[in-house]
Short mmCIF file of C-alpha atoms in Angstrom, two decimals:
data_model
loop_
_atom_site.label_atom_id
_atom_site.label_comp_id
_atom_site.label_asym_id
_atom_site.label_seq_id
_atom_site.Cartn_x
_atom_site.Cartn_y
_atom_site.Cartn_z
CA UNK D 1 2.56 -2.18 -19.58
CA UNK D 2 5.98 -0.52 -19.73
CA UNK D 3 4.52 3.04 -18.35
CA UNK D 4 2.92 0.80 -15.14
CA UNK D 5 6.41 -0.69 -14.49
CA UNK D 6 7.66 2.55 -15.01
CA UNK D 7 5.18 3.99 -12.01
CA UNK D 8 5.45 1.29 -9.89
CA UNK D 9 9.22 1.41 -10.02
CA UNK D 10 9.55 5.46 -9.72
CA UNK D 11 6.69 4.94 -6.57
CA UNK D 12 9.23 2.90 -5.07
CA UNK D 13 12.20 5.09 -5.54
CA UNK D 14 10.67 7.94 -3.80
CA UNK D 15 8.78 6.22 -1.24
CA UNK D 16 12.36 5.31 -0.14
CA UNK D 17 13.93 8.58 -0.64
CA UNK D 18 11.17 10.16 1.43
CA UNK D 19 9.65 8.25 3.83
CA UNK D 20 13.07 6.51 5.39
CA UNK D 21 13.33 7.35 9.49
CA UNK D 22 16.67 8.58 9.72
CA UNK D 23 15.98 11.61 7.29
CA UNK D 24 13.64 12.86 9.66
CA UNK D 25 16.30 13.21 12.35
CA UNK D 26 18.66 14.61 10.05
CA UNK D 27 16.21 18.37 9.57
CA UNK D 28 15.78 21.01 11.99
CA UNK D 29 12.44 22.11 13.07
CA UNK D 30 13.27 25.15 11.04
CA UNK D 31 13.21 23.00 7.70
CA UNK D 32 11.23 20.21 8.97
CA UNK D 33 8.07 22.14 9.69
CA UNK D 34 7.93 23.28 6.08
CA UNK D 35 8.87 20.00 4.33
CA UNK D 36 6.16 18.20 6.55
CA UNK D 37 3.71 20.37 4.84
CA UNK D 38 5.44 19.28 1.76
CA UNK D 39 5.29 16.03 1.97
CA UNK D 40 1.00 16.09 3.16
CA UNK D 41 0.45 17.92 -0.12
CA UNK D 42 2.76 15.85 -2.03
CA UNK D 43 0.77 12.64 -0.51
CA UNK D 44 -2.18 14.40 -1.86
CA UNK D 45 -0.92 15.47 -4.80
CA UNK D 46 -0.70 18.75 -4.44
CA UNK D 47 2.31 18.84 -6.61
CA UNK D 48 2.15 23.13 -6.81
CA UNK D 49 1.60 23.50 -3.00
CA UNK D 50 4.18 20.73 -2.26
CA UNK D 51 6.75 23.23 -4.30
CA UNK D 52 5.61 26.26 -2.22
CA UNK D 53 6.38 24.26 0.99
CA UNK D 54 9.63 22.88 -0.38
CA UNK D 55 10.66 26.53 -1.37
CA UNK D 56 10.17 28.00 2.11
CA UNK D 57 12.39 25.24 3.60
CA UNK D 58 14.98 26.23 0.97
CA UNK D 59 14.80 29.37 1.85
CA UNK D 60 15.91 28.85 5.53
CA UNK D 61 20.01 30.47 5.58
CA UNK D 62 22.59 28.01 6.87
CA UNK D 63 21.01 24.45 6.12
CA UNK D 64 23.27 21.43 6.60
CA UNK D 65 24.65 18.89 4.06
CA UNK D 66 21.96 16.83 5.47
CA UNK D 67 19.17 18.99 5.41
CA UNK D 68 19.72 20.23 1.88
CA UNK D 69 20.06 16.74 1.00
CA UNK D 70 16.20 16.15 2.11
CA UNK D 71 15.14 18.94 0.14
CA UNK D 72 16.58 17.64 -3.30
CA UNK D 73 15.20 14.67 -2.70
CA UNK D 74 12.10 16.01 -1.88
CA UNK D 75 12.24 18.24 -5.11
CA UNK D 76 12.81 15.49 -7.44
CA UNK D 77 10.35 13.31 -5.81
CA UNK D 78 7.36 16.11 -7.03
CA UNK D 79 9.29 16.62 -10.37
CA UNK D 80 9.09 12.93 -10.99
CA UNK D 81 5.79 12.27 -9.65
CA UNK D 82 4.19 15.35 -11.43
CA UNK D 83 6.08 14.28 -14.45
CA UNK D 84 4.67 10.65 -14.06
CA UNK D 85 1.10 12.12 -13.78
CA UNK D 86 1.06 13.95 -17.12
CA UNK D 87 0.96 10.92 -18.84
CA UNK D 88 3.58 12.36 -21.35
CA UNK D 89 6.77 10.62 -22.51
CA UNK D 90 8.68 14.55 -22.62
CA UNK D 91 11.16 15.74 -20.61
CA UNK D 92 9.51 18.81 -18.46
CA UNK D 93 11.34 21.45 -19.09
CA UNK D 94 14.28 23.21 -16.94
CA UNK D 95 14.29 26.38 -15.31
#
């Protein structure tokens, strides 16, 4: 019971974090094209490819507050959600 309240609640979070309209105006085509690829995978969970997308928008050279912003979010989003889908109660460990 407490791991589906757990889901449901983190499902929430980062349907907030990544779906909200004014984060999409806040990206460059540069980084947007990239995390929209992201974010399909991510949907399907594609939690490996979703990283690969997210790393190529990371990789773009003079990102924004804003922009950089959407990619942490975006990062934690797959952390969590891969995290979630292990069905394990341990920390994943940090690079």
């Amino acid at each position: 019971m407490r791991r589906k309240i757990i889901q449901t609640s983190l499902s929430a979070i980062i349907a907030t974090a990544l779906f909200a309209a004014p984060a999409a105006a806040l990206v460059r085509a540069t980084v947007g094209q990239p995390l929209v690829q992201a974010v399909r995978l991510f949907k399907a969970g594609d939690y490996t490819g979703a990283t690969a997308w997210v790393d190529k928008a990371s990789a773009v050279s003079n990102k924004t507050a804003e922009e950089q912003a959407v990619i942490d979010k975006l990062k934690q989003a797959i952390r969590t959600k891969s995290f979630v889908g292990l069905g394990s109660l341990k920390p994943n460990p940090q690079p």
